[in-house]
Tab-separated table of C-alpha atoms and ligand atoms in Angstrom:
chain	number	residue	atom	x	y	z
A	25	MET	CA	114.350	-14.801	-153.621
A	26	THR	CA	111.041	-16.583	-152.995
A	27	THR	CA	107.769	-14.907	-153.825
A	28	PRO	CA	105.424	-14.752	-150.824
A	29	ALA	CA	102.146	-16.653	-151.263
A	30	VAL	CA	99.215	-14.392	-152.048
A	31	THR	CA	96.799	-14.782	-149.172
A	32	HIS	CA	94.585	-11.716	-149.450
A	33	LEU	CA	91.074	-12.339	-150.662
A	34	THR	CA	91.183	-10.506	-153.960
A	35	GLY	CA	93.838	-12.875	-155.329
A	36	ARG	CA	94.417	-16.609	-155.426
A	37	ALA	CA	97.176	-18.431	-153.580
A	38	ASP	CA	97.496	-20.617	-156.661
A	39	PRO	CA	96.064	-19.247	-159.915
A	40	ALA	CA	95.152	-22.765	-161.028
A	41	GLU	CA	92.933	-23.299	-157.982
A	42	ARG	CA	89.208	-22.670	-158.185
A	43	THR	CA	87.736	-20.570	-155.394
A	44	VAL	CA	84.515	-22.021	-154.008
A	45	VAL	CA	82.773	-19.729	-151.535
A	46	LEU	CA	80.416	-21.292	-149.000
A	47	ALA	CA	77.879	-18.619	-148.047
A	48	PHE	CA	75.692	-18.948	-144.967
A	49	GLY	CA	74.285	-16.956	-142.094
A	50	THR	CA	72.260	-19.134	-139.723
A	51	ARG	CA	73.178	-21.803	-137.234
A	52	PRO	CA	71.822	-24.843	-139.116
A	53	GLU	CA	73.504	-23.800	-142.343
A	54	ALA	CA	76.884	-23.580	-140.579
A	55	THR	CA	76.405	-27.026	-139.054
A	56	LYS	CA	75.429	-28.632	-142.342
A	57	MET	CA	78.063	-26.809	-144.421
A	58	ALA	CA	80.980	-27.558	-142.066
A	59	PRO	CA	81.495	-31.088	-143.487
A	60	VAL	CA	81.315	-29.647	-147.033
A	61	TYR	CA	84.020	-27.081	-146.208
A	62	ARG	CA	86.300	-29.844	-144.926
A	63	ALA	CA	85.654	-32.054	-147.968
A	64	LEU	CA	86.429	-29.154	-150.335
A	65	GLN	CA	89.620	-28.431	-148.400
A	66	ALA	CA	90.694	-32.026	-148.983
A	67	THR	CA	90.040	-31.835	-152.753
A	68	PRO	CA	93.072	-30.897	-154.894
A	69	GLY	CA	92.485	-27.840	-157.070
A	70	LEU	CA	89.710	-26.344	-154.924
A	71	ARG	CA	90.076	-23.480	-152.466
A	72	PRO	CA	87.092	-23.068	-150.131
A	73	LEU	CA	86.361	-19.703	-148.501
A	74	ILE	CA	83.517	-18.733	-146.176
A	75	LEU	CA	81.220	-15.750	-146.598
A	76	SER	CA	79.010	-15.174	-143.555
A	77	THR	CA	76.009	-12.906	-143.855
A	78	GLY	CA	75.739	-12.831	-140.055
A	79	GLN	CA	71.953	-13.307	-140.312
A	80	GLN	CA	72.023	-14.851	-136.810
A	81	ARG	CA	74.913	-13.191	-135.014
A	82	GLN	CA	75.148	-15.132	-131.742
A	83	MET	CA	73.751	-18.457	-132.892
A	84	LEU	CA	75.904	-18.528	-136.025
A	85	ASP	CA	79.077	-17.623	-134.151
A	86	ALA	CA	78.468	-20.408	-131.640
A	87	ALA	CA	78.038	-22.919	-134.481
A	88	LEU	CA	81.190	-21.709	-136.224
A	89	ASN	CA	83.143	-22.228	-132.991
A	90	VAL	CA	82.062	-25.833	-132.626
A	91	PHE	CA	83.475	-26.673	-136.042
A	92	SER	CA	86.486	-24.298	-135.729
A	93	LEU	CA	85.418	-22.334	-138.817
A	94	THR	CA	86.305	-18.673	-139.367
A	95	PRO	CA	84.516	-16.647	-142.039
A	96	ASP	CA	86.794	-14.961	-144.564
A	97	ARG	CA	84.244	-12.163	-144.977
A	98	ASP	CA	81.235	-11.221	-142.844
A	99	LEU	CA	78.372	-8.951	-143.959
A	100	ASN	CA	77.063	-8.659	-140.370
A	101	VAL	CA	73.500	-7.941	-141.498
A	102	MET	CA	71.532	-8.911	-138.369
A	103	THR	CA	69.320	-6.285	-136.749
A	104	ASP	CA	66.985	-6.578	-133.767
A	105	ARG	CA	63.563	-7.981	-134.753
A	106	GLN	CA	64.667	-8.096	-138.369
A	107	THR	CA	62.008	-8.635	-140.998
A	108	LEU	CA	62.421	-10.761	-144.088
A	109	ALA	CA	62.469	-7.564	-146.146
A	110	ASP	CA	65.249	-6.127	-143.924
A	111	LEU	CA	67.371	-9.209	-144.541
A	112	THR	CA	66.759	-9.140	-148.285
A	113	ALA	CA	67.509	-5.432	-148.582
A	114	ARG	CA	70.794	-5.848	-146.701
A	115	ILE	CA	72.116	-9.076	-148.239
A	116	VAL	CA	71.349	-8.719	-151.962
A	117	PRO	CA	73.352	-5.520	-152.657
A	118	GLN	CA	76.408	-6.668	-150.693
A	119	ALA	CA	76.721	-10.378	-151.408
A	120	GLY	CA	77.513	-10.364	-155.139
A	121	ARG	CA	80.060	-7.575	-154.812
A	122	THR	CA	81.757	-9.384	-151.947
A	123	LEU	CA	81.819	-12.673	-153.865
A	124	ARG	CA	83.585	-10.830	-156.705
A	125	GLU	CA	86.137	-9.388	-154.284
A	126	MET	CA	86.732	-12.894	-152.921
A	127	GLY	CA	87.456	-14.167	-156.455
A	128	ALA	CA	84.576	-16.649	-156.331
A	129	ASP	CA	84.433	-19.122	-159.216
A	130	MET	CA	81.345	-20.648	-157.615
A	131	VAL	CA	79.218	-20.067	-154.538
A	132	LEU	CA	77.564	-22.831	-152.537
A	133	VAL	CA	74.405	-21.972	-150.615
A	134	HIS	CA	72.398	-24.250	-148.372
A	135	GLY	CA	68.733	-25.103	-148.091
A	136	ASP	CA	66.076	-22.468	-147.709
A	137	THR	CA	67.015	-19.494	-145.549
A	138	SER	CA	66.808	-15.864	-146.573
A	139	THR	CA	70.605	-15.888	-146.697
A	140	SER	CA	70.542	-18.756	-149.211
A	141	PHE	CA	68.065	-17.209	-151.589
A	142	CYS	CA	69.469	-13.672	-151.372
A	143	VAL	CA	73.070	-14.794	-151.918
A	144	ALA	CA	71.978	-16.988	-154.840
A	145	LEU	CA	70.132	-14.053	-156.418
A	146	SER	CA	73.047	-11.679	-155.929
A	147	ALA	CA	75.529	-14.249	-157.309
A	148	PHE	CA	73.266	-14.793	-160.311
A	149	TYR	CA	73.289	-11.043	-160.999
A	150	GLU	CA	77.111	-11.191	-160.941
A	151	GLY	CA	77.262	-14.202	-163.280
A	152	ILE	CA	78.736	-16.442	-160.578
A	153	PRO	CA	77.478	-20.060	-160.735
A	154	VAL	CA	75.498	-21.279	-157.735
A	155	GLY	CA	75.632	-24.759	-156.218
A	156	HIS	CA	72.640	-25.608	-154.024
A	157	VAL	CA	73.271	-27.974	-151.115
A	158	GLU	CA	70.110	-29.637	-149.737
A	159	ALA	CA	68.298	-28.958	-153.007
A	160	GLY	CA	64.850	-30.158	-154.021
A	161	LEU	CA	63.044	-30.375	-150.681
A	162	ARG	CA	59.384	-29.452	-151.138
A	163	SER	CA	56.445	-29.394	-148.753
A	164	GLY	CA	54.131	-28.442	-151.620
A	165	ASP	CA	52.675	-25.588	-149.560
A	166	LEU	CA	54.116	-22.095	-150.009
A	167	ARG	CA	52.842	-21.064	-146.562
A	168	GLU	CA	54.504	-23.906	-144.660
A	169	PRO	CA	57.296	-23.580	-143.864
A	170	PHE	CA	57.141	-19.839	-144.492
A	171	PRO	CA	59.103	-18.356	-146.194
A	172	GLU	CA	61.424	-21.343	-146.598
A	173	GLU	CA	59.357	-23.210	-149.187
A	174	ALA	CA	59.583	-20.147	-151.454
A	175	ASN	CA	63.278	-19.624	-150.706
A	176	ARG	CA	64.234	-23.130	-151.767
A	177	ARG	CA	62.113	-23.081	-154.905
A	178	LEU	CA	63.542	-19.708	-155.935
A	179	THR	CA	67.107	-20.847	-155.240
A	180	GLY	CA	66.482	-23.891	-157.432
A	181	VAL	CA	65.618	-21.611	-160.346
A	182	LEU	CA	69.024	-19.927	-160.051
A	183	SER	CA	71.345	-22.877	-159.387
A	184	THR	CA	73.754	-24.600	-161.786
A	185	LEU	CA	74.563	-27.573	-159.543
A	186	ASP	CA	71.947	-29.182	-157.295
A	187	PHE	CA	72.848	-31.545	-154.486
A	188	ALA	CA	69.666	-33.426	-153.621
A	189	PRO	CA	69.870	-35.352	-150.345
A	190	THR	CA	67.485	-38.118	-151.475
A	191	PRO	CA	66.120	-39.608	-154.711
A	192	GLY	CA	62.765	-38.025	-153.775
A	193	SER	CA	64.236	-34.528	-153.700
A	194	ARG	CA	65.858	-35.206	-157.096
A	195	GLU	CA	62.432	-36.195	-158.456
A	196	ASN	CA	60.981	-32.902	-157.210
A	197	LEU	CA	63.612	-31.019	-159.212
A	198	ARG	CA	63.117	-33.145	-162.318
A	199	ARG	CA	59.386	-32.427	-162.131
A	200	GLU	CA	60.222	-28.725	-162.137
A	201	GLY	CA	62.219	-29.182	-165.324
A	202	LYS	CA	65.775	-29.535	-163.993
A	203	GLY	CA	67.918	-31.654	-166.291
A	204	ASP	CA	70.168	-34.394	-164.896
A	205	HIS	CA	73.451	-32.779	-165.952
A	206	GLY	CA	74.155	-30.859	-162.747
A	207	LEU	CA	71.810	-32.842	-160.491
A	208	PHE	CA	73.247	-35.253	-157.917
A	209	VAL	CA	71.858	-37.399	-155.116
A	210	THR	CA	74.399	-36.997	-152.332
A	211	GLY	CA	72.715	-37.797	-149.008
A	212	GLN	CA	72.184	-35.234	-146.272
A	213	THR	CA	75.246	-33.479	-144.842
A	214	ALA	CA	73.404	-33.308	-141.482
A	215	VAL	CA	74.048	-37.041	-141.200
A	216	ASP	CA	77.784	-36.455	-141.685
A	217	ALA	CA	77.728	-33.695	-139.034
A	218	VAL	CA	75.584	-35.303	-136.347
A	219	ARG	CA	77.407	-38.633	-136.438
A	220	GLU	CA	80.769	-36.926	-136.185
A	221	VAL	CA	79.814	-34.741	-133.213
A	222	ALA	CA	77.566	-37.182	-131.326
A	223	GLY	CA	80.344	-39.782	-131.644
A	224	ARG	CA	83.061	-37.618	-130.134
A	225	VAL	CA	81.338	-35.453	-127.496
A	226	PRO	CA	79.781	-36.873	-124.293
A	227	LEU	CA	76.359	-35.891	-122.970
A	228	ARG	CA	76.412	-33.063	-120.407
A	229	SER	CA	76.975	-34.617	-116.990
A	230	GLU	CA	73.729	-33.328	-115.425
A	231	TRP	CA	71.690	-34.936	-118.217
A	232	GLN	CA	73.764	-38.109	-118.097
A	233	ALA	CA	72.959	-38.346	-114.371
A	234	ARG	CA	69.241	-38.269	-115.203
A	235	VAL	CA	69.639	-40.984	-117.850
A	236	ASP	CA	71.654	-43.074	-115.377
A	237	ALA	CA	68.837	-42.641	-112.847
A	238	GLY	CA	66.340	-44.001	-115.403
A	239	GLN	CA	64.712	-40.643	-116.214
A	240	PRO	CA	63.889	-40.415	-119.947
A	241	LEU	CA	64.796	-37.182	-121.776
A	242	VAL	CA	62.583	-35.416	-124.310
A	243	THR	CA	64.183	-32.714	-126.457
A	244	VAL	CA	61.865	-29.950	-127.681
A	245	THR	CA	62.445	-27.140	-130.180
A	246	MET	CA	59.948	-24.764	-131.737
A	247	HIS	CA	60.708	-21.576	-133.640
A	248	ARG	CA	59.013	-21.503	-137.065
A	249	ARG	CA	57.545	-18.214	-138.204
A	250	GLU	CA	54.286	-19.845	-139.363
A	251	ASN	CA	53.889	-21.407	-135.885
A	252	GLN	CA	54.476	-18.146	-134.015
A	253	PRO	CA	50.830	-16.945	-134.016
A	254	MET	CA	49.820	-20.069	-131.986
A	255	MET	CA	53.125	-20.729	-130.262
A	256	ARG	CA	51.808	-19.720	-126.833
A	257	GLU	CA	48.986	-22.278	-127.122
A	258	MET	CA	51.399	-24.894	-128.489
A	259	ALA	CA	53.675	-24.271	-125.492
A	260	GLN	CA	50.696	-24.638	-123.129
A	261	ALA	CA	49.933	-28.000	-124.774
A	262	LEU	CA	53.551	-29.046	-124.213
A	263	ALA	CA	53.157	-28.042	-120.562
A	264	ARG	CA	50.159	-30.385	-120.240
A	265	VAL	CA	52.190	-33.223	-121.803
A	266	ALA	CA	54.991	-32.594	-119.309
A	267	ARG	CA	52.528	-32.574	-116.381
A	268	ALA	CA	51.124	-35.897	-117.613
A	269	HIS	CA	54.657	-37.360	-117.656
A	270	PRO	CA	56.342	-36.242	-114.429
A	271	ASP	CA	58.878	-39.082	-114.723
A	272	HIS	CA	60.257	-37.536	-117.974
A	273	HIS	CA	62.644	-34.570	-118.167
A	274	PHE	CA	61.911	-32.142	-121.026
A	275	ILE	CA	64.736	-29.939	-122.338
A	276	TYR	CA	63.945	-27.009	-124.643
A	277	PRO	CA	66.777	-24.812	-125.951
A	278	VAL	CA	64.786	-21.678	-126.759
A	279	HIS	CA	65.620	-19.821	-129.976
A	280	LEU	CA	66.869	-16.243	-129.415
A	281	SER	CA	64.072	-14.751	-131.509
A	282	PRO	CA	62.135	-12.357	-129.226
A	283	ALA	CA	58.848	-13.604	-130.730
A	284	VAL	CA	59.697	-17.164	-129.647
A	285	GLN	CA	61.022	-16.189	-126.210
A	286	GLU	CA	57.897	-14.157	-125.436
A	287	ALA	CA	55.549	-17.007	-126.439
A	288	VAL	CA	57.363	-19.858	-124.753
A	289	ARG	CA	58.840	-18.684	-121.452
A	290	PRO	CA	55.556	-17.754	-119.704
A	291	ALA	CA	53.955	-21.123	-120.542
A	292	LEU	CA	56.876	-23.389	-119.718
A	293	GLY	CA	59.241	-21.478	-117.451
A	294	HIS	CA	57.804	-22.657	-114.120
A	295	LEU	CA	57.436	-26.451	-114.598
A	296	PRO	CA	59.714	-28.680	-112.500
A	297	ASN	CA	60.371	-31.154	-115.334
A	298	PHE	CA	60.685	-28.596	-118.178
A	299	GLU	CA	64.171	-27.157	-118.511
A	300	LEU	CA	64.391	-24.073	-120.727
A	301	THR	CA	67.953	-23.388	-121.830
A	302	GLU	CA	69.752	-20.894	-124.011
A	303	PRO	CA	70.347	-22.163	-127.574
A	304	LEU	CA	72.757	-25.074	-127.240
A	305	ASP	CA	76.019	-25.474	-129.083
A	306	TYR	CA	75.898	-28.390	-131.476
A	307	SER	CA	78.426	-30.148	-129.244
A	308	ASP	CA	75.726	-30.244	-126.529
A	309	MET	CA	72.764	-30.639	-128.876
A	310	ALA	CA	74.013	-33.667	-130.821
A	311	PRO	CA	74.623	-35.894	-127.755
A	312	LEU	CA	71.381	-34.625	-126.185
A	313	MET	CA	69.381	-35.689	-129.248
A	314	ALA	CA	71.175	-39.036	-129.307
A	315	ALA	CA	70.262	-39.652	-125.644
A	316	SER	CA	66.598	-38.610	-125.965
A	317	ARG	CA	63.584	-40.904	-125.922
A	318	LEU	CA	61.740	-38.517	-128.238
A	319	LEU	CA	62.360	-35.280	-130.151
A	320	ALA	CA	59.399	-32.901	-130.505
A	321	THR	CA	60.258	-30.215	-133.014
A	322	ASP	CA	59.182	-27.938	-135.844
A	323	SER	CA	62.771	-27.729	-137.127
A	324	GLY	CA	63.852	-29.217	-140.441
A	325	GLY	CA	67.306	-30.372	-139.384
A	326	LEU	CA	66.165	-32.246	-136.279
A	327	GLN	CA	64.011	-34.470	-138.462
A	328	GLU	CA	67.103	-35.688	-140.295
A	329	GLU	CA	69.255	-35.808	-137.199
A	330	GLY	CA	66.676	-37.910	-135.357
A	331	ALA	CA	66.499	-40.281	-138.328
A	332	ALA	CA	70.296	-40.529	-138.515
A	333	LEU	CA	70.562	-41.258	-134.782
A	334	GLY	CA	67.581	-43.635	-134.658
A	335	VAL	CA	65.633	-41.341	-132.291
A	336	PRO	CA	61.857	-40.951	-132.868
A	337	VAL	CA	60.692	-37.483	-133.922
A	338	ALA	CA	57.261	-35.883	-133.452
A	339	VAL	CA	57.085	-33.125	-136.088
A	340	LEU	CA	55.151	-30.072	-134.864
A	341	ARG	CA	53.942	-29.123	-138.335
A	342	ASN	CA	51.089	-30.060	-140.647
A	343	VAL	CA	53.296	-30.880	-143.637
A	344	THR	CA	56.935	-31.775	-143.998
A	345	GLU	CA	59.374	-31.436	-146.873
A	346	ARG	CA	61.100	-34.526	-145.443
A	347	PRO	CA	58.497	-37.209	-146.270
A	348	GLU	CA	61.095	-39.993	-146.499
A	349	GLY	CA	61.347	-40.076	-142.696
A	350	VAL	CA	57.566	-40.329	-142.328
A	351	GLU	CA	57.488	-43.170	-144.879
A	352	ALA	CA	60.396	-44.945	-143.158
A	353	GLY	CA	58.536	-44.601	-139.840
A	354	VAL	CA	61.002	-42.578	-137.741
A	355	LEU	CA	59.026	-39.293	-138.087
A	356	LYS	CA	55.421	-38.755	-137.076
A	357	LEU	CA	53.527	-35.620	-138.066
A	358	ALA	CA	51.909	-34.188	-134.922
A	359	GLY	CA	50.634	-30.961	-136.525
A	360	ASN	CA	50.585	-27.538	-134.908
A	361	ASP	CA	47.065	-27.694	-133.484
A	362	PRO	CA	47.567	-27.656	-129.691
A	363	ALA	CA	44.979	-30.340	-128.835
A	364	GLN	CA	46.187	-32.611	-131.613
A	365	LEU	CA	49.876	-32.315	-130.792
A	366	GLU	CA	49.112	-32.946	-127.126
A	367	ALA	CA	47.268	-36.164	-128.038
A	368	VAL	CA	50.020	-37.350	-130.412
A	369	LEU	CA	52.806	-36.693	-127.900
A	370	ASN	CA	50.890	-38.384	-125.083
A	371	ASP	CA	50.237	-41.421	-127.280
A	372	LEU	CA	53.890	-41.705	-128.248
A	373	LEU	CA	55.254	-41.315	-124.724
A	374	ASP	CA	52.727	-43.862	-123.421
A	375	SER	CA	53.528	-46.498	-126.046
A	376	GLU	CA	57.000	-47.996	-125.828
A	377	PRO	CA	56.246	-50.479	-128.681
A	378	THR	CA	55.455	-47.546	-131.019
A	379	LEU	CA	58.672	-45.755	-130.071
A	380	ALA	CA	60.659	-48.986	-130.446
A	381	ALA	CA	59.273	-49.461	-133.970
A	382	MET	CA	60.188	-45.853	-134.845
A	383	ARG	CA	63.718	-46.393	-133.496
A	384	ALA	CA	64.120	-49.461	-135.707
A	385	ALA	CA	63.224	-47.560	-138.895
A	386	ARG	CA	65.777	-47.265	-141.681
A	387	ASN	CA	67.527	-43.884	-141.991
A	388	PRO	CA	66.583	-42.544	-145.450
A	389	TYR	CA	68.899	-39.509	-145.365
A	390	GLY	CA	72.202	-40.993	-146.447
A	391	ASP	CA	75.347	-42.749	-145.332
A	392	GLY	CA	77.378	-39.859	-143.898
A	393	GLN	CA	79.349	-39.388	-147.158
A	394	ALA	CA	77.312	-36.493	-148.579
A	395	ALA	CA	80.031	-33.858	-148.203
A	396	ARG	CA	82.591	-35.973	-150.039
A	397	ARG	CA	80.174	-36.470	-152.956
A	398	ILE	CA	79.449	-32.738	-153.121
A	399	ALA	CA	83.178	-31.915	-153.264
A	400	GLN	CA	83.658	-34.482	-156.038
A	401	ALA	CA	80.784	-32.999	-158.033
A	402	VAL	CA	82.243	-29.498	-157.691
A	403	ALA	CA	85.640	-30.825	-158.862
A	404	TRP	CA	83.891	-32.506	-161.819
A	405	HIS	CA	82.169	-29.206	-162.684
A	406	PHE	CA	85.578	-27.537	-162.967
A	407	GLY	CA	87.007	-30.388	-165.064
A	408	LEU	CA	89.285	-31.529	-162.255
A	409	GLN	CA	87.977	-35.109	-162.252
A	410	ASP	CA	85.726	-37.460	-164.210
A	411	ARG	CA	82.158	-38.063	-163.250
A	412	PRO	CA	82.479	-41.272	-161.167
A	413	ALA	CA	80.472	-44.141	-162.587
A	414	ASP	CA	78.627	-44.870	-159.327
A	415	TRP	CA	77.074	-41.401	-159.123
A	416	GLU	CA	73.330	-41.291	-159.294
B	528	UD1	C1	65.928	-18.624	-139.806
B	528	UD1	C2	65.572	-19.381	-141.086
B	528	UD1	C3	64.969	-20.733	-140.722
B	528	UD1	C4	65.881	-21.519	-139.799
B	528	UD1	C5	66.234	-20.667	-138.591
B	528	UD1	C6	67.256	-21.365	-137.726
B	528	UD1	C7	64.916	-17.716	-142.783
B	528	UD1	C8	63.787	-17.121	-143.531
B	528	UD1	N1	64.580	-18.635	-141.857
B	528	UD1	O1	64.684	-18.371	-139.170
B	528	UD1	O2	64.753	-21.478	-141.910
B	528	UD1	O3	65.216	-22.687	-139.384
B	528	UD1	O4	66.788	-19.439	-139.025
B	528	UD1	O5	67.551	-20.606	-136.581
B	528	UD1	O6	66.053	-17.413	-143.047
B	528	UD1	N2	68.148	-13.553	-133.423
B	528	UD1	C9	69.014	-13.061	-132.484
B	528	UD1	N3	70.224	-13.696	-132.321
B	528	UD1	C10	70.572	-14.815	-133.028
B	528	UD1	C11	69.655	-15.325	-133.972
B	528	UD1	C12	68.449	-14.671	-134.168
B	528	UD1	O7	68.741	-12.077	-131.820
B	528	UD1	O8	71.664	-15.340	-132.842
B	528	UD1	C13	66.880	-12.839	-133.677
B	528	UD1	C14	66.944	-11.995	-134.951
B	528	UD1	O9	67.346	-10.677	-134.719
B	528	UD1	C15	65.513	-12.037	-135.425
B	528	UD1	C16	64.958	-13.334	-134.879
B	528	UD1	O10	65.867	-13.808	-133.905
B	528	UD1	O11	64.795	-10.976	-134.905
B	528	UD1	C17	64.723	-14.375	-135.947
B	528	UD1	O12	65.947	-14.741	-136.613
B	528	UD1	P1	65.986	-14.916	-138.226
B	528	UD1	O13	67.298	-15.480	-138.638
B	528	UD1	O14	65.546	-13.655	-138.900
B	528	UD1	O15	64.835	-15.968	-138.542
B	528	UD1	P2	64.487	-17.383	-137.933
B	528	UD1	O16	63.039	-17.361	-137.648
B	528	UD1	O17	65.436	-17.788	-136.881
């Protein structure tokens, strides 16, 4: 008689396998962790599971669909107009206990969201080692982005393995006293994700028709909490840029946050060349970014995705934790002051030579192999393979 495989989450299918739980709750984390999940799946001796906090119910679920991922457990914490304290008070007590029930030998968190920090803290309380993907990014200003700069610093205090996307992010961690033992430069998993999706999914036909007719596309996103107090004025500045460029078509997938919706829709909803959409699935977003003349954004991920696709990015912030793209020339800081961002965007759209130079910049965020390197480092941590000689 054969013994059925153990598939429930409190046990292991194979007792020799190490269970690595990927924990995330927002749309960008799901997108950037999907390649890591696949790479772990392909690594002998490792068993990846997914713990969703459900911090962003609809936007997360849409992202999971695109990559055909199904969480093994879901804390479903999202509430309407949730505060940072609400999220913290709901995630911390549940996450560690759930990781234990899942048999986690390690948890991987990503970047700088409240999910990342709270899961890392809860795992630390349970004695479960934490691996930090997208570690070491620093803007140097605790208020910008808020609260993300604090979240990533705090997560770095708790982590055992750190996967820095660039040599610069590794230097940030070394400066904070991290030793080299568990510190790896891997590249950015966003590069892995955007190249895969933009390469296989065509642009939506109505946008392709505009490109075919010679109408340039500009993709806009804006959602940061520290930008929300002046988001209405920033949106009005974007409206003036759109009016000054009637030959361009602006597309803005508006974040579901009520604070963002209320600031943006009145200023931009009525312009003929400004299309406000629901949040887009990554399968629409990646080809849209690839087809755009310019991205104007306060997001972190779009800065890397623009760089990976060779699309110029105007960053609607005063500081960025992604300085490599500014140094390489593909990112330009436009700030969040309405008059200044209007001037910067107008200058960029009116100067094809400037945009051409930005397009030609080197991508500093990696070669699309970040997820594979992360899986190898996790396997090395568990003694399943040697530390390859070419690792930085
Ligand atoms: C969070 C991250 C930010 C990331 C962003 C991506 C933190 C502190 N910040 O910020 O780094 O760039 O996600 O989206 O974790 N909402 C919905 N439905 C959804 C998603 C959100 O209704 O599918 C609502 C929430 O109820 C909340 C608001 O939108 O009221 C904001 O969402 P939340 O995840 O709390 O913070 P973000 O500002 O999106």
